[in-house]
Coordinates of C-alpha atoms in Angstrom, one line a residue:
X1 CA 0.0 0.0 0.0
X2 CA 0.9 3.3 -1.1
X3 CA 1.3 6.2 1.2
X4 CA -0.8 8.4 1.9
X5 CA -1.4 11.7 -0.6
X6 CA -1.7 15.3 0.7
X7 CA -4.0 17.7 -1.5
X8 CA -2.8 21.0 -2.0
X9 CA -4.2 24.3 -3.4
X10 CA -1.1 25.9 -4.4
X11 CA -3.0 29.6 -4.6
X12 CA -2.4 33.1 -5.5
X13 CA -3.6 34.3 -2.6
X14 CA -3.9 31.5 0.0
X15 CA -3.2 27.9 0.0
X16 CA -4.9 25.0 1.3
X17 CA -3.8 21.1 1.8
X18 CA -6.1 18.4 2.4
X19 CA -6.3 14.5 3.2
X20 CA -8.2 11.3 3.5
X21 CA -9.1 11.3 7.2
X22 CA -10.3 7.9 9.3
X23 CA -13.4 8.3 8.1
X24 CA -12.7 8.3 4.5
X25 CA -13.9 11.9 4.1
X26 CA -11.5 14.4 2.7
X27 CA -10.5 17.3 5.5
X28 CA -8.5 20.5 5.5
X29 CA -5.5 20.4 7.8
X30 CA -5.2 23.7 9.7
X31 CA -2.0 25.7 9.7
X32 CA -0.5 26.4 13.7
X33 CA -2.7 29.1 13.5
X34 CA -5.9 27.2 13.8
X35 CA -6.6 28.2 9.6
X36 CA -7.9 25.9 7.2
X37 CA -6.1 28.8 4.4
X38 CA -2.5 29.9 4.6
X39 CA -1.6 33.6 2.9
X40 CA 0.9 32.4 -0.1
X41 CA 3.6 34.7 1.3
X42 CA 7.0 34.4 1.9
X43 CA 9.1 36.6 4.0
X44 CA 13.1 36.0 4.1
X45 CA 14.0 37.0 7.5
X46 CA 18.0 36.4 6.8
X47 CA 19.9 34.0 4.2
X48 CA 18.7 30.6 5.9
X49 CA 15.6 31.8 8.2
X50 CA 12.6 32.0 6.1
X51 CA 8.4 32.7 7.5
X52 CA 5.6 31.5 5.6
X53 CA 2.0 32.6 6.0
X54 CA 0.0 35.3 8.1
X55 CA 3.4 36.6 9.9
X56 CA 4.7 36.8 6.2
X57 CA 2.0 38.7 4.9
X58 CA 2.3 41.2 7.6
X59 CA 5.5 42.2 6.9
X60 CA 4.9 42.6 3.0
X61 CA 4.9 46.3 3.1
X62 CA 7.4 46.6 6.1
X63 CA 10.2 45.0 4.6
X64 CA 9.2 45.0 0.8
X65 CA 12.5 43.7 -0.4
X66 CA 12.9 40.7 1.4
X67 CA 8.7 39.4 0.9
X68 CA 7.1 37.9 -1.6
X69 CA 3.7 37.4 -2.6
X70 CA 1.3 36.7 -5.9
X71 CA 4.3 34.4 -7.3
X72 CA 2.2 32.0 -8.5
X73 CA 0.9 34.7 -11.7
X74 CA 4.8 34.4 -12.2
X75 CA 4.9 30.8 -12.8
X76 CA 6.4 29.9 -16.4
X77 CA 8.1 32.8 -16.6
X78 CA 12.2 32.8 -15.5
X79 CA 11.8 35.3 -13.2
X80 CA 15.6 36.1 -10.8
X81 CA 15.2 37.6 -7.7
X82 CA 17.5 37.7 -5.4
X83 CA 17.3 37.5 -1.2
X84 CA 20.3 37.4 0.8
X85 CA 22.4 37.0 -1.7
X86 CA 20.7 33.7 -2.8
X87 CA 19.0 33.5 -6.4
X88 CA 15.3 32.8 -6.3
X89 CA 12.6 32.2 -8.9
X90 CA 9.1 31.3 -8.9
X91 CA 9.7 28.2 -8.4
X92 CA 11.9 28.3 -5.5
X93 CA 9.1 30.5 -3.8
X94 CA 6.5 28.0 -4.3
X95 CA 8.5 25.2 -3.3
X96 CA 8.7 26.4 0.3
X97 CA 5.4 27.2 0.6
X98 CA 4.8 23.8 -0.2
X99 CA 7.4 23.1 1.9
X100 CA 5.4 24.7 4.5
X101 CA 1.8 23.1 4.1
X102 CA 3.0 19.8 4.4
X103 CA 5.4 19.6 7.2
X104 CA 2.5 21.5 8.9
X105 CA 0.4 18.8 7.9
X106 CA 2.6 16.2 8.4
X107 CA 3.3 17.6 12.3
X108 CA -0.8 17.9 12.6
X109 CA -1.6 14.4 11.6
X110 CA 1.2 12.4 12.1
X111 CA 1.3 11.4 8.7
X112 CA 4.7 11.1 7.8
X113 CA 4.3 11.2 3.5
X114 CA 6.1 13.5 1.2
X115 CA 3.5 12.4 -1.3
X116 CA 1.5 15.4 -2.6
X117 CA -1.0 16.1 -5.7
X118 CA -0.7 19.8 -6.5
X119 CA -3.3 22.1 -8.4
X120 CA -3.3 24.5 -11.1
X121 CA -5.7 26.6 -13.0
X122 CA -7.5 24.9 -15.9
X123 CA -6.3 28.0 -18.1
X124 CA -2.2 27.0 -17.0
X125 CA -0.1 26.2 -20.2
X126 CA 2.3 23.5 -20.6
X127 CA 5.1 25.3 -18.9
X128 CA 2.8 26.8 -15.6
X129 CA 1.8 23.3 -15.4
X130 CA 5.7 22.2 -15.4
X131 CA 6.9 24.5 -13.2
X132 CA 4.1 23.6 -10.8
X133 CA 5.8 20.2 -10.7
X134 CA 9.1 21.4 -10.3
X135 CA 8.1 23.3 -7.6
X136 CA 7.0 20.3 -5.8
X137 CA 9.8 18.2 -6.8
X138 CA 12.9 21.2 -5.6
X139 CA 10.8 21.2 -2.4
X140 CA 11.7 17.1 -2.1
X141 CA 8.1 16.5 -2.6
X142 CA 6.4 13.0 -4.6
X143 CA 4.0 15.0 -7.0
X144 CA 1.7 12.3 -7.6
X145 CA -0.2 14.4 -10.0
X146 CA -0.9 18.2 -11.2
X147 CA -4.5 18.3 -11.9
X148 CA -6.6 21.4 -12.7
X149 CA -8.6 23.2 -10.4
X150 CA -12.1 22.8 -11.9
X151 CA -11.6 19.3 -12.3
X152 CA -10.8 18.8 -8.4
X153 CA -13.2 20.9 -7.3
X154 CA -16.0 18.6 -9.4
X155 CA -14.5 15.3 -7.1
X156 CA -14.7 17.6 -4.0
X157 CA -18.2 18.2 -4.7
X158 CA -18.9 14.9 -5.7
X159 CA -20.4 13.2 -8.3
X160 CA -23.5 11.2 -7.5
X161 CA -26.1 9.1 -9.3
X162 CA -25.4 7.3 -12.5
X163 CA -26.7 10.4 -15.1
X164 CA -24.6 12.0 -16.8
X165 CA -24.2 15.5 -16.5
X166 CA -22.7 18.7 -18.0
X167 CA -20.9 21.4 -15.4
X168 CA -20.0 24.7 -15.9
X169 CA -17.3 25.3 -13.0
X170 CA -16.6 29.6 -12.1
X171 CA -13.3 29.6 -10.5
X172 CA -12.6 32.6 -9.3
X173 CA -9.6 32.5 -6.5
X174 CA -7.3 35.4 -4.8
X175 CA -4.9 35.9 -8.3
X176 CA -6.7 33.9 -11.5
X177 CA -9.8 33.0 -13.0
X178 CA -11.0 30.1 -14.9
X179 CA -14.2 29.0 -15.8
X180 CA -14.8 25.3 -17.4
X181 CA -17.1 23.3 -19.3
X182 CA -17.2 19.3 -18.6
X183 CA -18.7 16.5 -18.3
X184 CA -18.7 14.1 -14.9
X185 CA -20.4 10.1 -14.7
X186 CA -19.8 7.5 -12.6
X187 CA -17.0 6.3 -15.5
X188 CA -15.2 9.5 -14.7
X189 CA -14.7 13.2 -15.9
X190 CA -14.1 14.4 -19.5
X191 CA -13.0 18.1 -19.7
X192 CA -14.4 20.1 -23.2
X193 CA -13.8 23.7 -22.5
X194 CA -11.4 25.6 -20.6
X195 CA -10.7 29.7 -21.0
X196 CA -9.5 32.1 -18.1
X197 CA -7.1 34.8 -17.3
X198 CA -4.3 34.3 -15.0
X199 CA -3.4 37.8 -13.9
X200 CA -7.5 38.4 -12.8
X201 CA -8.4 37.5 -9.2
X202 CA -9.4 38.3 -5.9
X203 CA -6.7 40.5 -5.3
X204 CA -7.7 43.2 -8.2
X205 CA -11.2 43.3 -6.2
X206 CA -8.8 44.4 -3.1
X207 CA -6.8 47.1 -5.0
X208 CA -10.1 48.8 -6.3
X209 CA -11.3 48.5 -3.0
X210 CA -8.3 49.9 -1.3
X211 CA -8.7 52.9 -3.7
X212 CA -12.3 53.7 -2.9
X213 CA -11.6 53.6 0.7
X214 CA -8.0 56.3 0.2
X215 CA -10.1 58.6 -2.0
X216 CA -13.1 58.7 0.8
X217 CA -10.3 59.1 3.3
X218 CA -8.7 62.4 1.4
X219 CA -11.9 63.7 0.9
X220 CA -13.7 62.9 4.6
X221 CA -10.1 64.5 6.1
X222 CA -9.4 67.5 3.0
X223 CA -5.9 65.8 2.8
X224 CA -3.5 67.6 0.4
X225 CA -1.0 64.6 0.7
X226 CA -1.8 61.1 -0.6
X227 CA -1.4 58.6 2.3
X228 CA -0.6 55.5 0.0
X229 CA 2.6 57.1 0.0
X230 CA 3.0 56.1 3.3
X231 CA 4.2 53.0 4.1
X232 CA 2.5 52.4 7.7
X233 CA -0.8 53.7 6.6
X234 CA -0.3 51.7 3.4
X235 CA 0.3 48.1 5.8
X236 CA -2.2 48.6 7.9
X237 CA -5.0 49.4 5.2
X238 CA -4.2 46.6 3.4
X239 CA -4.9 44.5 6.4
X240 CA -8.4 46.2 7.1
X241 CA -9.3 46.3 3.6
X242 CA -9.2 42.5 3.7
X243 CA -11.3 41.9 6.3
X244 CA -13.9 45.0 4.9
X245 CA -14.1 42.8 1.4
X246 CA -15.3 40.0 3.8
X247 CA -17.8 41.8 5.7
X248 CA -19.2 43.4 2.3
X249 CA -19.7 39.8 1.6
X250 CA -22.1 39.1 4.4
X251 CA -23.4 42.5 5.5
X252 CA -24.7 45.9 3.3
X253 CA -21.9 48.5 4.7
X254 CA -18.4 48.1 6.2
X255 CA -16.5 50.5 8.4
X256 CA -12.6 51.1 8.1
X257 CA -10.6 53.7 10.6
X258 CA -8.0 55.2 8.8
X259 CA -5.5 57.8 10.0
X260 CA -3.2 59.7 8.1
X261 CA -1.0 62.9 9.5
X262 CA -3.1 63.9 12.4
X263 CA -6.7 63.0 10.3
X264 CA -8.9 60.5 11.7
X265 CA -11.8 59.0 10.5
X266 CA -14.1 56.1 10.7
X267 CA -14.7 55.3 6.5
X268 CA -18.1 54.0 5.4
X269 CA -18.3 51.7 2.5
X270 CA -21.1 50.6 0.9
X271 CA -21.8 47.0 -0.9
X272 CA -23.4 49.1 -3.5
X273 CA -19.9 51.4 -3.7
X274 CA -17.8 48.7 -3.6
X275 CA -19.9 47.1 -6.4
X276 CA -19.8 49.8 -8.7
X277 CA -16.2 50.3 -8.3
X278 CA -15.5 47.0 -9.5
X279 CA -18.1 46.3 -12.2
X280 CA -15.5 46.3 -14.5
X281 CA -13.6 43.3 -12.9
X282 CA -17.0 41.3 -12.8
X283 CA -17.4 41.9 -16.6
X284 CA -14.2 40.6 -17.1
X285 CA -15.1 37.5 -15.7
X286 CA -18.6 37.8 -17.7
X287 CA -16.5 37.7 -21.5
X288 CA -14.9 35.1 -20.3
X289 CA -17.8 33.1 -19.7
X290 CA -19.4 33.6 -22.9
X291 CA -16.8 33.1 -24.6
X292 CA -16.2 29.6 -22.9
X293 CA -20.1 28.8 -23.5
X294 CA -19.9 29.7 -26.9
X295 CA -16.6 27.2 -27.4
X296 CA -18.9 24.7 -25.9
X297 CA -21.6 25.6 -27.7
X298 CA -20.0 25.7 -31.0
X299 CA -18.5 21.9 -30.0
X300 CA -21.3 20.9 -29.0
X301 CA -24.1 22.4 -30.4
X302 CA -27.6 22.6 -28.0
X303 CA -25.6 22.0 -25.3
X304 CA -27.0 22.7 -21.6
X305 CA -25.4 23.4 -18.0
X306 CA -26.8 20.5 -15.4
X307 CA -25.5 22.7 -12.8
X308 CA -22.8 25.7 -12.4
X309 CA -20.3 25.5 -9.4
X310 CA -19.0 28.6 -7.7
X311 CA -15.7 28.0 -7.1
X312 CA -12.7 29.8 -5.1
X313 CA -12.7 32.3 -2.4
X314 CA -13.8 35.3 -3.9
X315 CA -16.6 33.7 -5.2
X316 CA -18.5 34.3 -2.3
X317 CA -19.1 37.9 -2.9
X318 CA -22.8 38.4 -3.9
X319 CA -21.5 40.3 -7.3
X320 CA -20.8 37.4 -8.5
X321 CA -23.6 35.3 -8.4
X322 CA -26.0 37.8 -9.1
X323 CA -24.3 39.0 -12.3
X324 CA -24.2 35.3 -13.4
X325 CA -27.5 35.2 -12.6
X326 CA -28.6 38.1 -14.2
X327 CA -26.9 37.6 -17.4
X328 CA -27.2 33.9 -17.5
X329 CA -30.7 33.1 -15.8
X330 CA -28.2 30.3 -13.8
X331 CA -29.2 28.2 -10.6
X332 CA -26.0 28.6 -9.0
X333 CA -24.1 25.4 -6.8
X334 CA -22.4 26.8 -4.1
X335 CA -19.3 25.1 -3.1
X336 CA -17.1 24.8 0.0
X337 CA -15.2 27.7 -2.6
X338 CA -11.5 28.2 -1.1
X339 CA -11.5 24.7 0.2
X340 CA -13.4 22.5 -2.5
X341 CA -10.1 22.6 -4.6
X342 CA -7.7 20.7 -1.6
X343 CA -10.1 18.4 -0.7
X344 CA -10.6 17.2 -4.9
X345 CA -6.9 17.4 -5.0
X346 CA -6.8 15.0 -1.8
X347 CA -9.7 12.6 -3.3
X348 CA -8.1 12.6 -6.9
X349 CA -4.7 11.8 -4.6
X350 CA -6.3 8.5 -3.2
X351 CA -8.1 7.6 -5.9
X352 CA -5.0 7.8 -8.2
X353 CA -3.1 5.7 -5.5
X354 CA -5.7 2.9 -5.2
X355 CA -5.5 2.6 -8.9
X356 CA -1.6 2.4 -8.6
X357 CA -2.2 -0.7 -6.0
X358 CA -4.0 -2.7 -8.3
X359 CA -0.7 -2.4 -11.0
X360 CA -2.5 -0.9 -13.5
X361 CA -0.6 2.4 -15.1
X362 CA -2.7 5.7 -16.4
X363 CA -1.6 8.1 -18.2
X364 CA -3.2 12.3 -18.2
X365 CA -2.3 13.6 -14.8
X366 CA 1.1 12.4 -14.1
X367 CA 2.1 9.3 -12.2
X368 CA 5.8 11.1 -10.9
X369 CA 7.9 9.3 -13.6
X370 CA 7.8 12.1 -15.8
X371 CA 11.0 13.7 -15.1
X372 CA 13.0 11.6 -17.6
X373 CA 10.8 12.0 -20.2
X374 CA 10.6 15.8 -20.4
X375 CA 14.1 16.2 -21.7
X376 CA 14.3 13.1 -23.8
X377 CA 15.9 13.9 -27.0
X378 CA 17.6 11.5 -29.2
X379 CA 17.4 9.4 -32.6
X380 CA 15.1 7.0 -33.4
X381 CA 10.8 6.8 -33.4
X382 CA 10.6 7.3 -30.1
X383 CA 12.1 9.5 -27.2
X384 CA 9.4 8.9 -24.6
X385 CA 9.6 5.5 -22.6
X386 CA 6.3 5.3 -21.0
X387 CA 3.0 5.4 -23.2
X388 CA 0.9 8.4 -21.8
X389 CA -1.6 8.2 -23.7
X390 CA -4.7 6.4 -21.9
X391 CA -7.0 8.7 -19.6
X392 CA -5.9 8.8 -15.9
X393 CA -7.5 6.2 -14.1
X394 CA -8.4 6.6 -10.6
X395 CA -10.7 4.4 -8.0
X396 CA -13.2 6.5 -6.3
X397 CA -15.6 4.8 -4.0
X398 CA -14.7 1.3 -5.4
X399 CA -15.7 2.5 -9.1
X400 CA -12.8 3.0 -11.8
X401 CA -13.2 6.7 -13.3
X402 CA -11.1 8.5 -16.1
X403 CA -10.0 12.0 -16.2
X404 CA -9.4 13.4 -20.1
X405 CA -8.9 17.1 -21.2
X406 CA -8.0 19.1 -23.2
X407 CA -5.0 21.2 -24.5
X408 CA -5.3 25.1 -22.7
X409 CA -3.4 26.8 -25.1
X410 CA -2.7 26.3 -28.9
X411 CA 0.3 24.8 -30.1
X412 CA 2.0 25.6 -33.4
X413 CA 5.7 24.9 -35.4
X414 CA 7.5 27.9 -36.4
X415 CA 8.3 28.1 -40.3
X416 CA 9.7 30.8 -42.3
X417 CA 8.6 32.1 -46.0
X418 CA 9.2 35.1 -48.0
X419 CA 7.1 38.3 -47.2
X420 CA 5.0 39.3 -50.0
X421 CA 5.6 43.1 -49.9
X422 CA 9.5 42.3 -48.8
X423 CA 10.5 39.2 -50.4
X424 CA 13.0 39.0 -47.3
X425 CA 12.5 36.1 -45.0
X426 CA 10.2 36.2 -42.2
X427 CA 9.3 33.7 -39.4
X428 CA 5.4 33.1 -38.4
X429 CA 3.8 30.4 -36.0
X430 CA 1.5 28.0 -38.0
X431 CA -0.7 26.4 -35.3
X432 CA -1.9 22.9 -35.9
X433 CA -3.5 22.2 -32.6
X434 CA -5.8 24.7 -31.1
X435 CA -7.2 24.9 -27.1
X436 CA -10.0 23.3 -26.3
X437 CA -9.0 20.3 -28.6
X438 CA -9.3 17.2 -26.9
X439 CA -5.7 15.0 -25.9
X440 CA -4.4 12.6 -26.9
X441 CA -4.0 14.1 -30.6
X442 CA -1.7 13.3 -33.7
X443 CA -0.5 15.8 -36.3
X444 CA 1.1 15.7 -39.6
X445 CA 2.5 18.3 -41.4
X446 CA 4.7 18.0 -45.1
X447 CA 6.9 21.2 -44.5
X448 CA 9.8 21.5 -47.0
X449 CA 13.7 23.2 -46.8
X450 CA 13.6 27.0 -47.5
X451 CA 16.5 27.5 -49.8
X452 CA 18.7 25.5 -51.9
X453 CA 22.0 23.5 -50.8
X454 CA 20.6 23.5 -47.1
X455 CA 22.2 21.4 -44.8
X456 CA 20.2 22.1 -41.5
X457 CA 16.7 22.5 -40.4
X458 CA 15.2 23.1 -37.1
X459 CA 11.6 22.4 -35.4
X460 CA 10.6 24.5 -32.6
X461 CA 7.2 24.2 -30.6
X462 CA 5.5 27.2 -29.6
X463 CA 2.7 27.7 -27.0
X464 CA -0.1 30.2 -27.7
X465 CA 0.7 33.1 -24.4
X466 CA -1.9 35.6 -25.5
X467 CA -5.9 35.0 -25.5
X468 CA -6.0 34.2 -29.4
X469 CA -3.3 32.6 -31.8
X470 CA -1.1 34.8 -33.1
X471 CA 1.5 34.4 -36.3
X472 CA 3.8 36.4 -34.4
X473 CA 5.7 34.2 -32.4
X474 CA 6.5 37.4 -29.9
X475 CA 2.8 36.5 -29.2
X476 CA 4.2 32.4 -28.3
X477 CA 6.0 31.1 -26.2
X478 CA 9.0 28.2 -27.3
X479 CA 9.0 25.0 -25.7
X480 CA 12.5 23.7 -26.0
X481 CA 14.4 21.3 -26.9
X482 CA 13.4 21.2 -30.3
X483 CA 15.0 19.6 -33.1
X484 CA 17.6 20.2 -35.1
X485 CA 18.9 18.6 -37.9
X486 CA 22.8 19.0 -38.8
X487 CA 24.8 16.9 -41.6
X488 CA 22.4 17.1 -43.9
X489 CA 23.5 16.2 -47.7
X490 CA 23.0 19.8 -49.5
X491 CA 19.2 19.8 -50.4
X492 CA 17.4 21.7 -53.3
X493 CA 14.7 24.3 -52.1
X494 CA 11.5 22.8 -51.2
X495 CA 13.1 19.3 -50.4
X496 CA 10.6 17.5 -48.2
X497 CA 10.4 16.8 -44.0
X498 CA 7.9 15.3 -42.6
X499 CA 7.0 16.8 -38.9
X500 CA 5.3 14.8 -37.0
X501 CA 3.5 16.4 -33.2
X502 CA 1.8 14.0 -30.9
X503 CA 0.2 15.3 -27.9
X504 CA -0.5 13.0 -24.6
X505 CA -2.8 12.5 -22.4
X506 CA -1.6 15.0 -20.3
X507 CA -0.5 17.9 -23.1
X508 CA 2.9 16.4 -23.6
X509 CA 4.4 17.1 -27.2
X510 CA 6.9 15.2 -28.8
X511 CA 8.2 16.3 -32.1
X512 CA 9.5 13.7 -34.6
X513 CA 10.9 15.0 -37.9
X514 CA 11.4 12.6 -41.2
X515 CA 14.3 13.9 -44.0
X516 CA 13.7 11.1 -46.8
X517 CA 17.0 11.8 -48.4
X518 CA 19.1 10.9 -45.7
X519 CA 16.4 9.0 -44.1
X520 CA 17.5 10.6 -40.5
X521 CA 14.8 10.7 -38.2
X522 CA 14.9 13.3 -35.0
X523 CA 12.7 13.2 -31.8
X524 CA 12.5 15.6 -29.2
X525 CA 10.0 15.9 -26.2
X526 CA 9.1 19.5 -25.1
X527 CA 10.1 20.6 -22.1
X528 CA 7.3 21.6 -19.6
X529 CA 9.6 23.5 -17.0
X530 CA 11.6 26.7 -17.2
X531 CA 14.5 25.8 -14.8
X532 CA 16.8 23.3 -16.5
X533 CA 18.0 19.6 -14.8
X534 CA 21.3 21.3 -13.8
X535 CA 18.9 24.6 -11.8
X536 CA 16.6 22.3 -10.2
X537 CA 19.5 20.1 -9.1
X538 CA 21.0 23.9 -7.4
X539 CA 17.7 24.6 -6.6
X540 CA 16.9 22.3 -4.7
X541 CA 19.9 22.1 -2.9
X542 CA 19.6 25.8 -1.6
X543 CA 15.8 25.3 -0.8
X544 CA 16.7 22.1 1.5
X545 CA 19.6 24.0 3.3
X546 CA 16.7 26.8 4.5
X547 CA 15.3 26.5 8.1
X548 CA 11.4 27.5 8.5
X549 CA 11.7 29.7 11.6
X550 CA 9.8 27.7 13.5
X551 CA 12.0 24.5 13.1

């Protein structure tokens, strides 16, 4: 028997892990705070003493330089910062916040497992997703699996009877939002649309709140000075403004103190206010949605919602499901919101084990034996060792179930022709699988040398970044390796390769590209992670040599 598998929300905001308790029900694990959520925040109090969590968060705006928050809308991106003299990235960050939930959950429940399924947002591309994992693994962490959000929060809510039926999941957490159309049965859940924005969450709804509460402040107090210039006033509004977004939740008005260079005053806001100021936000949030339903309606045409899940803290503002209401004519399913996401993460962790004890291998999802196979490049038909490409199987309640999905972001080869007006050269990104189709996919394309007497070629994936597909491969992002051909015999212009791009289960690509002259066959596996072997290896090195204060 396996060990155990810990849950975790890795959020923007706040995180969350979860387990399988005695009673076979999945439970939050509070922090040493008595929390069921954990502020994502680190704060660096020398080069091997780091803080995670409340006490973190507090310090933010006291000592800036040496705290960190939001990283995970950094994730994907090689972002250096440094602490201490020590190099950090995303990454890194996340790791010891991970680092943090479970040893806190290990110390609360005795449970003495490093094995963890971590999630992401359904709208996460190939390289978020990777660096997710790598996070887990620099932290010295068995990521069992990276699933999305939506689809954890569908096994957190349950899914009961033996009907079929469609969902359309509103995730709307502390940094991103992702809303998701799919399909749950007894056999399992089948993902067919996914859209969101990764920079859009809760903590936009705090920033416009924040600024409605200054300007009633300067007003209220005739201030000539701006006080968010001041760092004190600046920490300690941030704190209140929090808790005022929560008591807007539940109650019509919300009172903040604020003092500012001898002013005082007691600031009223209004739900009504704080709705107005951030109608733009909730519209936001509104395209998004029809733009998902009209994917899925396009897909699928007459295509209804069974239910529609509110998901993720900041769903629990009224705004929200009264505009979806309003717009929509939904019935809205409330969820456990910030916690519904561990607690599928902890399910989908048990289930995916008690598959693994009956010796029977999955594939979308990850089982941990991915590491190899994201670097694998070499001759041959095949880089990749293990076959991905059936659903991930779990066992849930003594039933078998499948999770399938779907690619998030486009993926295209980048060619080059002449430009029309020009005739110089120019490189574009041809797409040949788009989001939303379904994985695992196959794709061939008959591409052809540019010029004469060329003796090298080279494939290169890129990965939509922006909301639509773009020719411009500033607009993309490269997933490396690649291929590249060298030796070639001198070809003439137009001399034929043959690319072939198969996607997995869970949004792998492998590239394999045919030269019938030479008959030389390349594969190469995309990479999903930013941080090379080499920087995880140092990574993870500096990460295990830091000491949680507490320790």
């Amino acid at each position: 028997m396996a060990d155990p598998v810990f849950g975790i929300d890795l959020g923007t905001t706040y995180s969350a892990i979860a387990y399988i308790n005695d009673y076979g029900q999945a439970e939050v694990i509070r922090n040493s705070e008595g929390q069921e959520t954990t502020p994502s925040v680190v704060y660096f109090e020398s080069d091997t003493s780091y803080v995670v969590g409340r006490e973190a968060k507090n310090t933010a705006l006291a000592y800036p330089d040496d705290t960190v928050s939001l990283i995970k809308r950094q994730m994907g991106n090689r972002v250096e910062m440094e602490h201490f003299g020590k190099a950090h990235s995303p990454e890194t960050i996340s790791a010891l916040i991970l680092t943090d939930l479970v040893r806190t959950a290990q110390e609360a429940t005795g449970i003495q497992s490093n094995r963890v399924v971590i999630t992401v947002p359904a709208y996460f591309g190939l390289t978020e997703r990777g660096a997710t994992r790598q996070a887990g693994e620099i932290a010295g962490l068995e990521v069992v699996g990276v699933v999305t959000e939506p689809v954890a929060a569908a096994l957190s809510a349950g899914i009961k009877g033996d009907a079929e039926k469609t969902l359309f999941v509103y995730d709307l957490g502390g940094g991103t939002f992702d809303c998701t159309v799919m399909r749950v049965s007894p056999a399992g859940v089948e993902v067919i649309v996914t859209d969101g924005n990764r920079l859009l969450g809760g903590a936009d709804w705090d920033v416009a709140l924040f600024d409605l509460i200054v300007e009633k402040f300067q007003a209220r107090a005739n201030l000539t000075e701006d006080p968010a210039e001041d760092s004190d006033f600046v920490q300690k509004l941030s704190n209140d403004v929090e808790q005022c977004k929560i008591t807007l939740t539940k109650k019509q008005k919300a009172t903040v103190p604020c003092r500012y260079a001898g002013a005082t005053e007691i600031i009223e806001v209004t739900r009504e206010e704080f709705e107005e100021r951030t109608r733009p936000l909730v519209e936001r949030t509104l395209d998004i949605v029809r733009r998902a339903k009209e994917d899925a309606e396009r897909r699928h045409p007459g295509i209804s919602f069974d239910e529609v899940l509110l998901v993720g803290g900041s769903a629990r503002m009224p705004m929200i499901s009264q505009s979806l209401t309003d717009t929509f004519g939904w019935e809205l399913t409330k969820t456990d919101f910030d916690l519904a996401v561990a607690k599928g993460a902890a399910i989908y962790g048990q289930g995916a084990s008690g598959f693994a004890d009956r010796d029977i291998t999955g594939g979308e999802g990850g089982s941990g034996d991915d590491g190899d196979r994201r670097t694998a490049v070499g001759e041959g038909d095949g880089a990749a060792t293990v076959d991905p490409d059936a659903p991930k199987q779990l066992l849930i309640g003594g039933r078998t179930m499948s999770i399938s999905g779907v690619l998030s972001r486009g993926l295209g080869i980048l060619f080059v022709r002449d430009n029309p007006t020009t005739g110089a050269m120019e490189e574009y990104v041809e797409f040949l699988a788009h989001k939303d189709d379904p994985v695992p996919l196959d794709i061939e394309v008959h591409a052809g040398t540019y010029s004469a007497n060329q003796t090298e070629a080279q494939v290169a994936i890129y990965e939509q970044a922006g909301d639509v597909e773009s020719e411009d491969k500033a607009n993309s992002r490269e997933l490396p390796p690649g291929c590249e051909f060298t030796g070639l015999p001198p070809l003439p212009k137009n001399s034929p390769i043959d690319i072939t791009v198969h996607i997995d289960a869970e949004g792998l690509s492998t590239i394999t590209a045919y030269e019938p002259t030479s008959g030389r066959r390349l594969t190469a596996t995309a990479q999903l992670s930013v941080l090379s072997e080499a920087e995880q290896a140092a990574a993870k090195e500096m990460v295990s040599g830091l000491v949680r204060r507490d320790d």
